[in-house]
Amino acid sequence: MPDHDVIGIGVGPANLSLAALTEPLSELSTLFLDDKPGFEWHRGLMLSDSQLTVTHFRDLVTLVDPRSRFSFLNFIVQEGRAFRFLEANGLSCSRREFEQYYQWAAAQLPSLRWGTRVESVALSGDRFEVTCAGGETHRTRAIAVGSGAEPRLPSFAKAYEGRNVLHSSDFTRVRPEWAGRRVVVVGAGQSGAEVVHHLLSDERALPASLTWTSSGPGFQPLDDSPFTNEWFSSAYAEYFHGLSARRRGELVTEQLNAGGDGITDELLGAVYRRLYHLDHVLRAGMPHRLLTSRRAVDLTQDGPGYRLALHDGNRGTTESVPADLLILCTGYHKRIPEYLKPIQGQLALRDGMFEVNSDYSVDFDGPAALRVYSQGFSEAGHGINDTLLSLVAWRSARIVNSLTGRQVYRTDPDETTVAWE
C-alpha cells in the first residue's frame, strides 16, 4: 500500500485545480478520487445559454501560474479555436465551454481516479487510511476535502420530490414537461433567472402560466463593479480571515444582501425583454406573476397538481399558488462528509463546520505531520469567495505551498485599490 502526500476526495473545480498545480511536482505523490464516472460540472443545470459569471482568467491555474499547460488559454489554443473564441466572447465564456475545458484538463491528469467512492478516512499509525468501496485502501499524510455542496431542498418539498417537484440542480437530468402547465419557480438568484429564461425561450412550448418568486425585495442584479469585485481578491480573503468570527458572519450576510447572490445584468435584461416580447409583440397570452418578498413555506397536493403557500413578508399574509410544476432554485449547503466520521472528533469545528486556518488546513488533534485541507468549506473563514471560482487557483496554491513547506507558487496578497488593512 503506497504512501501518498495528499489524497483529494471529490473532484470538482477546486481539487481539479489542486491536481493541475501539483502535477509538475515530482516531489509530491498525489491521488484524487471521485465516485462519478468522469468530470461533470453543473450537470443538472447545464443549460445551452448559461454563461460564466466570472472571467475565464479565473481558471484552474492562471492567477498563480499563467505558464501552466492547464490554463484555459492553452485549452482554446490546443483546440484550434482561440481566434474565433476571442472574437466571439472576449473575456466571457459559456458554462458549457468551461466544462469542456475542465474535462480537457482532467483527461491529462493521471492522478485522477473516477468511479471510486470513499467510505472512510481513519487514523492508522502516522498516516490517514482512506478506505474505498470494495475494500481498496490508500495511505496519505494529507487529505484535501473537496466533496462539494449538496442541493438545499426545503423540508416541505422533500415528500413530493420527483418529476414535478425538483431542485434546479436536477433540471436537465429530470427534463420536466412545462409546456401548457402552471409553473412556479422559487428563488431569484442566477439559477432561478436561468431557469425562467429557458422556460420562456420557445414560444411554441410556453407554460400555461408562470410564477417567479423572490424572498428578497426584488430581482436583484449581481454587483459586478470593480470595488465590489475586490471582495474576491486574495488580499481580501486574508483580511477577512483575520477578523473575529462574529464580524465575519455579519459581513457574509451583508455582502450577499448587497448583490453577492444576484443575477447578471445581461440575464436580467434578457428575461425582461423576453417577457415584454411575449406580452406585446407575440401576444402569447401567457399569464405571469413576478412576486417579491415572498417566502415559500409549505406545499400540499391538490389533485394532480400542488398548492404552494407563499408568505408575504411585507403584508404578513400567506397566499396559496397553484402549480403543476415546481422548480426550487433554493441554493446549496455544505455539511461535513460522512467519510470523515472516524476522525471528525479530532477536527477543529465551529457551529458544525470546519474552523479553517489561513492556509486552508483544519487543526487536527493527531500526529503533527498530518493535515486535512478544506476546499470550499470556509465561507465563514475566508468570505463569500470561498465557494466560487474566483480564488480556486490561489487557494490550491496555498495548499501546495503548505504541503511542500516552501513557496512553489507566489501567493502574496493581490494589490487592491481598497485598503483592507
mmCIF file with all atom_site columns, N, CA and C in Angstrom, residues 232-288:
data_model
loop_
_atom_site.group_PDB
_atom_site.id
_atom_site.type_symbol
_atom_site.label_atom_id
_atom_site.label_alt_id
_atom_site.label_comp_id
_atom_site.label_asym_id
_atom_site.label_entity_id
_atom_site.label_seq_id
_atom_site.pdbx_PDB_ins_code
_atom_site.Cartn_x
_atom_site.Cartn_y
_atom_site.Cartn_z
_atom_site.occupancy
_atom_site.B_iso_or_equiv
_atom_site.pdbx_formal_charge
_atom_site.auth_seq_id
_atom_site.auth_comp_id
_atom_site.auth_asym_id
_atom_site.auth_atom_id
_atom_site.pdbx_PDB_model_num
ATOM 1   N N  . PHE A 1 232 ? -13.338 39.509 -3.921  1.00 0.00 ? 232 PHE A N  1
ATOM 2   C CA . PHE A 1 232 ? -12.933 38.217 -4.481  1.00 0.00 ? 232 PHE A CA 1
ATOM 3   C C  . PHE A 1 232 ? -11.435 38.191 -4.798  1.00 0.00 ? 232 PHE A C  1
ATOM 4   N N  . SER A 1 233 ? -10.689 38.973 -4.022  1.00 0.00 ? 233 SER A N  1
ATOM 5   C CA . SER A 1 233 ? -9.236  39.004 -4.165  1.00 0.00 ? 233 SER A CA 1
ATOM 6   C C  . SER A 1 233 ? -8.590  38.244 -3.017  1.00 0.00 ? 233 SER A C  1
ATOM 7   N N  . SER A 1 234 ? -7.344  37.829 -3.232  1.00 0.00 ? 234 SER A N  1
ATOM 8   C CA . SER A 1 234 ? -6.622  37.145 -2.161  1.00 0.00 ? 234 SER A CA 1
ATOM 9   C C  . SER A 1 234 ? -6.349  38.090 -0.996  1.00 0.00 ? 234 SER A C  1
ATOM 10  N N  . ALA A 1 235 ? -6.146  39.381 -1.291  1.00 0.00 ? 235 ALA A N  1
ATOM 11  C CA . ALA A 1 235 ? -5.909  40.342 -0.217  1.00 0.00 ? 235 ALA A CA 1
ATOM 12  C C  . ALA A 1 235 ? -7.113  40.411 0.717   1.00 0.00 ? 235 ALA A C  1
ATOM 13  N N  . TYR A 1 236 ? -8.304  40.420 0.117   1.00 0.00 ? 236 TYR A N  1
ATOM 14  C CA . TYR A 1 236 ? -9.495  40.496 0.970   1.00 0.00 ? 236 TYR A CA 1
ATOM 15  C C  . TYR A 1 236 ? -9.707  39.195 1.736   1.00 0.00 ? 236 TYR A C  1
ATOM 16  N N  . ALA A 1 237 ? -9.438  38.053 1.101   1.00 0.00 ? 237 ALA A N  1
ATOM 17  C CA . ALA A 1 237 ? -9.604  36.766 1.795   1.00 0.00 ? 237 ALA A CA 1
ATOM 18  C C  . ALA A 1 237 ? -8.727  36.711 3.037   1.00 0.00 ? 237 ALA A C  1
ATOM 19  N N  . GLU A 1 238 ? -7.493  37.205 2.921   1.00 0.00 ? 238 GLU A N  1
ATOM 20  C CA . GLU A 1 238 ? -6.593  37.201 4.081   1.00 0.00 ? 238 GLU A CA 1
ATOM 21  C C  . GLU A 1 238 ? -7.058  38.188 5.139   1.00 0.00 ? 238 GLU A C  1
ATOM 22  N N  . TYR A 1 239 ? -7.490  39.371 4.710   1.00 0.00 ? 239 TYR A N  1
ATOM 23  C CA . TYR A 1 239 ? -8.011  40.366 5.658   1.00 0.00 ? 239 TYR A CA 1
ATOM 24  C C  . TYR A 1 239 ? -9.236  39.816 6.389   1.00 0.00 ? 239 TYR A C  1
ATOM 25  N N  . PHE A 1 240 ? -10.149 39.237 5.631   1.00 0.00 ? 240 PHE A N  1
ATOM 26  C CA . PHE A 1 240 ? -11.385 38.698 6.194   1.00 0.00 ? 240 PHE A CA 1
ATOM 27  C C  . PHE A 1 240 ? -11.073 37.623 7.236   1.00 0.00 ? 240 PHE A C  1
ATOM 28  N N  . HIS A 1 241 ? -10.107 36.755 6.924   1.00 0.00 ? 241 HIS A N  1
ATOM 29  C CA . HIS A 1 241 ? -9.783  35.657 7.833   1.00 0.00 ? 241 HIS A CA 1
ATOM 30  C C  . HIS A 1 241 ? -9.276  36.160 9.178   1.00 0.00 ? 241 HIS A C  1
ATOM 31  N N  . GLY A 1 242 ? -8.696  37.353 9.208   1.00 0.00 ? 242 GLY A N  1
ATOM 32  C CA . GLY A 1 242 ? -8.169  37.895 10.447  1.00 0.00 ? 242 GLY A CA 1
ATOM 33  C C  . GLY A 1 242 ? -9.192  38.568 11.332  1.00 0.00 ? 242 GLY A C  1
ATOM 34  N N  . LEU A 1 243 ? -10.442 38.675 10.883  1.00 0.00 ? 243 LEU A N  1
ATOM 35  C CA . LEU A 1 243 ? -11.494 39.311 11.682  1.00 0.00 ? 243 LEU A CA 1
ATOM 36  C C  . LEU A 1 243 ? -12.074 38.320 12.684  1.00 0.00 ? 243 LEU A C  1
ATOM 37  N N  . SER A 1 244 ? -12.842 38.835 13.612  1.00 0.00 ? 244 SER A N  1
ATOM 38  C CA . SER A 1 244 ? -13.499 37.963 14.591  1.00 0.00 ? 244 SER A CA 1
ATOM 39  C C  . SER A 1 244 ? -14.561 37.125 13.901  1.00 0.00 ? 244 SER A C  1
ATOM 40  N N  . ALA A 1 245 ? -14.873 35.969 14.465  1.00 0.00 ? 245 ALA A N  1
ATOM 41  C CA . ALA A 1 245 ? -15.893 35.083 13.885  1.00 0.00 ? 245 ALA A CA 1
ATOM 42  C C  . ALA A 1 245 ? -17.236 35.796 13.800  1.00 0.00 ? 245 ALA A C  1
ATOM 43  N N  . ARG A 1 246 ? -17.569 36.591 14.825  1.00 0.00 ? 246 ARG A N  1
ATOM 44  C CA . ARG A 1 246 ? -18.855 37.301 14.808  1.00 0.00 ? 246 ARG A CA 1
ATOM 45  C C  . ARG A 1 246 ? -18.908 38.285 13.646  1.00 0.00 ? 246 ARG A C  1
ATOM 46  N N  . ARG A 1 247 ? -17.845 39.065 13.468  1.00 0.00 ? 247 ARG A N  1
ATOM 47  C CA . ARG A 1 247 ? -17.848 40.053 12.398  1.00 0.00 ? 247 ARG A CA 1
ATOM 48  C C  . ARG A 1 247 ? -17.825 39.387 11.029  1.00 0.00 ? 247 ARG A C  1
ATOM 49  N N  . ARG A 1 248 ? -17.098 38.282 10.886  1.00 0.00 ? 248 ARG A N  1
ATOM 50  C CA . ARG A 1 248 ? -17.095 37.571 9.605   1.00 0.00 ? 248 ARG A CA 1
ATOM 51  C C  . ARG A 1 248 ? -18.509 37.145 9.222   1.00 0.00 ? 248 ARG A C  1
ATOM 52  N N  . GLY A 1 249 ? -19.250 36.616 10.190  1.00 0.00 ? 249 GLY A N  1
ATOM 53  C CA . GLY A 1 249 ? -20.620 36.191 9.913   1.00 0.00 ? 249 GLY A CA 1
ATOM 54  C C  . GLY A 1 249 ? -21.494 37.349 9.486   1.00 0.00 ? 249 GLY A C  1
ATOM 55  N N  . GLU A 1 250 ? -21.332 38.500 10.119  1.00 0.00 ? 250 GLU A N  1
ATOM 56  C CA . GLU A 1 250 ? -22.115 39.681 9.743   1.00 0.00 ? 250 GLU A CA 1
ATOM 57  C C  . GLU A 1 250 ? -21.772 40.135 8.327   1.00 0.00 ? 250 GLU A C  1
ATOM 58  N N  . LEU A 1 251 ? -20.478 40.100 7.997   1.00 0.00 ? 251 LEU A N  1
ATOM 59  C CA . LEU A 1 251 ? -20.054 40.564 6.675   1.00 0.00 ? 251 LEU A CA 1
ATOM 60  C C  . LEU A 1 251 ? -20.582 39.670 5.560   1.00 0.00 ? 251 LEU A C  1
ATOM 61  N N  . VAL A 1 252 ? -20.562 38.358 5.765   1.00 0.00 ? 252 VAL A N  1
ATOM 62  C CA . VAL A 1 252 ? -21.077 37.454 4.735   1.00 0.00 ? 252 VAL A CA 1
ATOM 63  C C  . VAL A 1 252 ? -22.533 37.790 4.423   1.00 0.00 ? 252 VAL A C  1
ATOM 64  N N  . THR A 1 253 ? -23.330 38.000 5.458   1.00 0.00 ? 253 THR A N  1
ATOM 65  C CA . THR A 1 253 ? -24.739 38.350 5.263   1.00 0.00 ? 253 THR A CA 1
ATOM 66  C C  . THR A 1 253 ? -24.872 39.681 4.534   1.00 0.00 ? 253 THR A C  1
ATOM 67  N N  . GLU A 1 254 ? -24.091 40.676 4.950   1.00 0.00 ? 254 GLU A N  1
ATOM 68  C CA . GLU A 1 254 ? -24.151 41.991 4.316   1.00 0.00 ? 254 GLU A CA 1
ATOM 69  C C  . GLU A 1 254 ? -23.758 41.910 2.839   1.00 0.00 ? 254 GLU A C  1
ATOM 70  N N  . GLN A 1 255 ? -22.735 41.141 2.536   1.00 0.00 ? 255 GLN A N  1
ATOM 71  C CA . GLN A 1 255 ? -22.253 41.057 1.155   1.00 0.00 ? 255 GLN A CA 1
ATOM 72  C C  . GLN A 1 255 ? -23.230 40.329 0.251   1.00 0.00 ? 255 GLN A C  1
ATOM 73  N N  . LEU A 1 256 ? -23.839 39.265 0.752   1.00 0.00 ? 256 LEU A N  1
ATOM 74  C CA . LEU A 1 256 ? -24.848 38.562 -0.041  1.00 0.00 ? 256 LEU A CA 1
ATOM 75  C C  . LEU A 1 256 ? -26.034 39.476 -0.304  1.00 0.00 ? 256 LEU A C  1
ATOM 76  N N  . ASN A 1 257 ? -26.439 40.248 0.697   1.00 0.00 ? 257 ASN A N  1
ATOM 77  C CA . ASN A 1 257 ? -27.564 41.169 0.529   1.00 0.00 ? 257 ASN A CA 1
ATOM 78  C C  . ASN A 1 257 ? -27.224 42.311 -0.419  1.00 0.00 ? 257 ASN A C  1
ATOM 79  N N  . ALA A 1 258 ? -25.932 42.632 -0.533  1.00 0.00 ? 258 ALA A N  1
ATOM 80  C CA . ALA A 1 258 ? -25.512 43.739 -1.394  1.00 0.00 ? 258 ALA A CA 1
ATOM 81  C C  . ALA A 1 258 ? -25.385 43.329 -2.853  1.00 0.00 ? 258 ALA A C  1
ATOM 82  N N  . GLY A 1 259 ? -25.728 42.109 -3.164  1.00 0.00 ? 259 GLY A N  1
ATOM 83  C CA . GLY A 1 259 ? -25.686 41.693 -4.560  1.00 0.00 ? 259 GLY A CA 1
ATOM 84  C C  . GLY A 1 259 ? -24.720 40.577 -4.836  1.00 0.00 ? 259 GLY A C  1
ATOM 85  N N  . GLY A 1 260 ? -24.137 40.009 -3.770  1.00 0.00 ? 260 GLY A N  1
ATOM 86  C CA . GLY A 1 260 ? -23.225 38.901 -3.987  1.00 0.00 ? 260 GLY A CA 1
ATOM 87  C C  . GLY A 1 260 ? -23.928 37.642 -4.454  1.00 0.00 ? 260 GLY A C  1
ATOM 88  N N  . ASP A 1 261 ? -25.251 37.607 -4.339  1.00 0.00 ? 261 ASP A N  1
ATOM 89  C CA . ASP A 1 261 ? -26.027 36.436 -4.748  1.00 0.00 ? 261 ASP A CA 1
ATOM 90  C C  . ASP A 1 261 ? -27.098 36.852 -5.751  1.00 0.00 ? 261 ASP A C  1
ATOM 91  N N  . GLY A 1 262 ? -26.758 37.807 -6.621  1.00 0.00 ? 262 GLY A N  1
ATOM 92  C CA . GLY A 1 262 ? -27.744 38.339 -7.550  1.00 0.00 ? 262 GLY A CA 1
ATOM 93  C C  . GLY A 1 262 ? -27.650 37.727 -8.933  1.00 0.00 ? 262 GLY A C  1
ATOM 94  N N  . ILE A 1 263 ? -28.207 38.449 -9.905  1.00 0.00 ? 263 ILE A N  1
ATOM 95  C CA . ILE A 1 263 ? -28.331 37.993 -11.290 1.00 0.00 ? 263 ILE A CA 1
ATOM 96  C C  . ILE A 1 263 ? -27.553 38.956 -12.178 1.00 0.00 ? 263 ILE A C  1
ATOM 97  N N  . THR A 1 264 ? -26.857 38.430 -13.170 1.00 0.00 ? 264 THR A N  1
ATOM 98  C CA . THR A 1 264 ? -26.101 39.309 -14.059 1.00 0.00 ? 264 THR A CA 1
ATOM 99  C C  . THR A 1 264 ? -27.042 40.260 -14.793 1.00 0.00 ? 264 THR A C  1
ATOM 100 N N  . ASP A 1 265 ? -26.531 41.465 -15.064 1.00 0.00 ? 265 ASP A N  1
ATOM 101 C CA . ASP A 1 265 ? -27.334 42.459 -15.784 1.00 0.00 ? 265 ASP A CA 1
ATOM 102 C C  . ASP A 1 265 ? -27.806 41.921 -17.131 1.00 0.00 ? 265 ASP A C  1
ATOM 103 N N  . GLU A 1 266 ? -26.922 41.207 -17.816 1.00 0.00 ? 266 GLU A N  1
ATOM 104 C CA . GLU A 1 266 ? -27.258 40.666 -19.130 1.00 0.00 ? 266 GLU A CA 1
ATOM 105 C C  . GLU A 1 266 ? -28.460 39.729 -19.059 1.00 0.00 ? 266 GLU A C  1
ATOM 106 N N  . LEU A 1 267 ? -28.477 38.850 -18.058 1.00 0.00 ? 267 LEU A N  1
ATOM 107 C CA . LEU A 1 267 ? -29.573 37.901 -17.944 1.00 0.00 ? 267 LEU A CA 1
ATOM 108 C C  . LEU A 1 267 ? -30.852 38.581 -17.473 1.00 0.00 ? 267 LEU A C  1
ATOM 109 N N  . LEU A 1 268 ? -30.742 39.509 -16.519 1.00 0.00 ? 268 LEU A N  1
ATOM 110 C CA . LEU A 1 268 ? -31.931 40.252 -16.097 1.00 0.00 ? 268 LEU A CA 1
ATOM 111 C C  . LEU A 1 268 ? -32.557 40.973 -17.284 1.00 0.00 ? 268 LEU A C  1
ATOM 112 N N  . GLY A 1 269 ? -31.727 41.603 -18.094 1.00 0.00 ? 269 GLY A N  1
ATOM 113 C CA . GLY A 1 269 ? -32.248 42.293 -19.264 1.00 0.00 ? 269 GLY A CA 1
ATOM 114 C C  . GLY A 1 269 ? -32.894 41.340 -20.251 1.00 0.00 ? 269 GLY A C  1
ATOM 115 N N  . ALA A 1 270 ? -32.302 40.165 -20.429 1.00 0.00 ? 270 ALA A N  1
ATOM 116 C CA . ALA A 1 270 ? -32.850 39.183 -21.366 1.00 0.00 ? 270 ALA A CA 1
ATOM 117 C C  . ALA A 1 270 ? -34.220 38.693 -20.916 1.00 0.00 ? 270 ALA A C  1
ATOM 118 N N  . VAL A 1 271 ? -34.383 38.424 -19.614 1.00 0.00 ? 271 VAL A N  1
ATOM 119 C CA . VAL A 1 271 ? -35.681 37.972 -19.107 1.00 0.00 ? 271 VAL A CA 1
ATOM 120 C C  . VAL A 1 271 ? -36.720 39.087 -19.257 1.00 0.00 ? 271 VAL A C  1
ATOM 121 N N  . TYR A 1 272 ? -36.333 40.303 -18.911 1.00 0.00 ? 272 TYR A N  1
ATOM 122 C CA . TYR A 1 272 ? -37.266 41.427 -19.007 1.00 0.00 ? 272 TYR A CA 1
ATOM 123 C C  . TYR A 1 272 ? -37.719 41.635 -20.450 1.00 0.00 ? 272 TYR A C  1
ATOM 124 N N  . ARG A 1 273 ? -36.747 41.630 -21.384 1.00 0.00 ? 273 ARG A N  1
ATOM 125 C CA . ARG A 1 273 ? -37.091 41.813 -22.799 1.00 0.00 ? 273 ARG A CA 1
ATOM 126 C C  . ARG A 1 273 ? -37.964 40.678 -23.312 1.00 0.00 ? 273 ARG A C  1
ATOM 127 N N  . ARG A 1 274 ? -37.683 39.463 -22.861 1.00 0.00 ? 274 ARG A N  1
ATOM 128 C CA . ARG A 1 274 ? -38.456 38.316 -23.330 1.00 0.00 ? 274 ARG A CA 1
ATOM 129 C C  . ARG A 1 274 ? -39.904 38.423 -22.885 1.00 0.00 ? 274 ARG A C  1
ATOM 130 N N  . LEU A 1 275 ? -40.120 38.810 -21.633 1.00 0.00 ? 275 LEU A N  1
ATOM 131 C CA . LEU A 1 275 ? -41.494 38.963 -21.141 1.00 0.00 ? 275 LEU A CA 1
ATOM 132 C C  . LEU A 1 275 ? -42.221 40.069 -21.902 1.00 0.00 ? 275 LEU A C  1
ATOM 133 N N  . TYR A 1 276 ? -41.549 41.171 -22.175 1.00 0.00 ? 276 TYR A N  1
ATOM 134 C CA . TYR A 1 276 ? -42.160 42.238 -22.963 1.00 0.00 ? 276 TYR A CA 1
ATOM 135 C C  . TYR A 1 276 ? -42.536 41.728 -24.355 1.00 0.00 ? 276 TYR A C  1
ATOM 136 N N  . HIS A 1 277 ? -41.609 41.000 -24.987 1.00 0.00 ? 277 HIS A N  1
ATOM 137 C CA . HIS A 1 277 ? -41.843 40.493 -26.338 1.00 0.00 ? 277 HIS A CA 1
ATOM 138 C C  . HIS A 1 277 ? -43.029 39.523 -26.365 1.00 0.00 ? 277 HIS A C  1
ATOM 139 N N  . LEU A 1 278 ? -43.095 38.660 -25.355 1.00 0.00 ? 278 LEU A N  1
ATOM 140 C CA . LEU A 1 278 ? -44.214 37.712 -25.288 1.00 0.00 ? 278 LEU A CA 1
ATOM 141 C C  . LEU A 1 278 ? -45.535 38.440 -25.081 1.00 0.00 ? 278 LEU A C  1
ATOM 142 N N  . ASP A 1 279 ? -45.523 39.470 -24.242 1.00 0.00 ? 279 ASP A N  1
ATOM 143 C CA . ASP A 1 279 ? -46.760 40.182 -23.917 1.00 0.00 ? 279 ASP A CA 1
ATOM 144 C C  . ASP A 1 279 ? -47.251 41.058 -25.069 1.00 0.00 ? 279 ASP A C  1
ATOM 145 N N  . HIS A 1 280 ? -46.361 41.826 -25.669 1.00 0.00 ? 280 HIS A N  1
ATOM 146 C CA . HIS A 1 280 ? -46.813 42.907 -26.546 1.00 0.00 ? 280 HIS A CA 1
ATOM 147 C C  . HIS A 1 280 ? -46.498 42.702 -28.023 1.00 0.00 ? 280 HIS A C  1
ATOM 148 N N  . VAL A 1 281 ? -45.529 41.868 -28.338 1.00 0.00 ? 281 VAL A N  1
ATOM 149 C CA . VAL A 1 281 ? -45.209 41.635 -29.746 1.00 0.00 ? 281 VAL A CA 1
ATOM 150 C C  . VAL A 1 281 ? -45.840 40.333 -30.222 1.00 0.00 ? 281 VAL A C  1
ATOM 151 N N  . LEU A 1 282 ? -45.562 39.249 -29.499 1.00 0.00 ? 282 LEU A N  1
ATOM 152 C CA . LEU A 1 282 ? -46.156 37.963 -29.862 1.00 0.00 ? 282 LEU A CA 1
ATOM 153 C C  . LEU A 1 282 ? -47.575 37.815 -29.354 1.00 0.00 ? 282 LEU A C  1
ATOM 154 N N  . ARG A 1 283 ? -47.921 38.604 -28.333 1.00 0.00 ? 283 ARG A N  1
ATOM 155 C CA . ARG A 1 283 ? -49.255 38.498 -27.699 1.00 0.00 ? 283 ARG A CA 1
ATOM 156 C C  . ARG A 1 283 ? -49.577 37.048 -27.379 1.00 0.00 ? 283 ARG A C  1
ATOM 157 N N  . ALA A 1 284 ? -48.613 36.419 -26.668 1.00 0.00 ? 284 ALA A N  1
ATOM 158 C CA . ALA A 1 284 ? -48.702 34.984 -26.390 1.00 0.00 ? 284 ALA A CA 1
ATOM 159 C C  . ALA A 1 284 ? -49.797 34.645 -25.389 1.00 0.00 ? 284 ALA A C  1
ATOM 160 N N  . GLY A 1 285 ? -50.227 35.631 -24.609 1.00 0.00 ? 285 GLY A N  1
ATOM 161 C CA . GLY A 1 285 ? -51.310 35.382 -23.660 1.00 0.00 ? 285 GLY A CA 1
ATOM 162 C C  . GLY A 1 285 ? -50.906 34.462 -22.518 1.00 0.00 ? 285 GLY A C  1
ATOM 163 N N  . MET A 1 286 ? -49.655 34.471 -22.154 1.00 0.00 ? 286 MET A N  1
ATOM 164 C CA . MET A 1 286 ? -49.194 33.634 -21.038 1.00 0.00 ? 286 MET A CA 1
ATOM 165 C C  . MET A 1 286 ? -49.189 34.467 -19.761 1.00 0.00 ? 286 MET A C  1
ATOM 166 N N  . PRO A 1 287 ? -50.098 34.187 -18.815 1.00 0.00 ? 287 PRO A N  1
ATOM 167 C CA . PRO A 1 287 ? -50.097 34.943 -17.561 1.00 0.00 ? 287 PRO A CA 1
ATOM 168 C C  . PRO A 1 287 ? -48.790 34.720 -16.802 1.00 0.00 ? 287 PRO A C  1
ATOM 169 N N  . HIS A 1 288 ? -48.283 35.779 -16.222 1.00 0.00 ? 288 HIS A N  1
ATOM 170 C CA . HIS A 1 288 ? -47.081 35.630 -15.408 1.00 0.00 ? 288 HIS A CA 1
ATOM 171 C C  . HIS A 1 288 ? -47.134 36.598 -14.230 1.00 0.00 ? 288 HIS A C  1
#
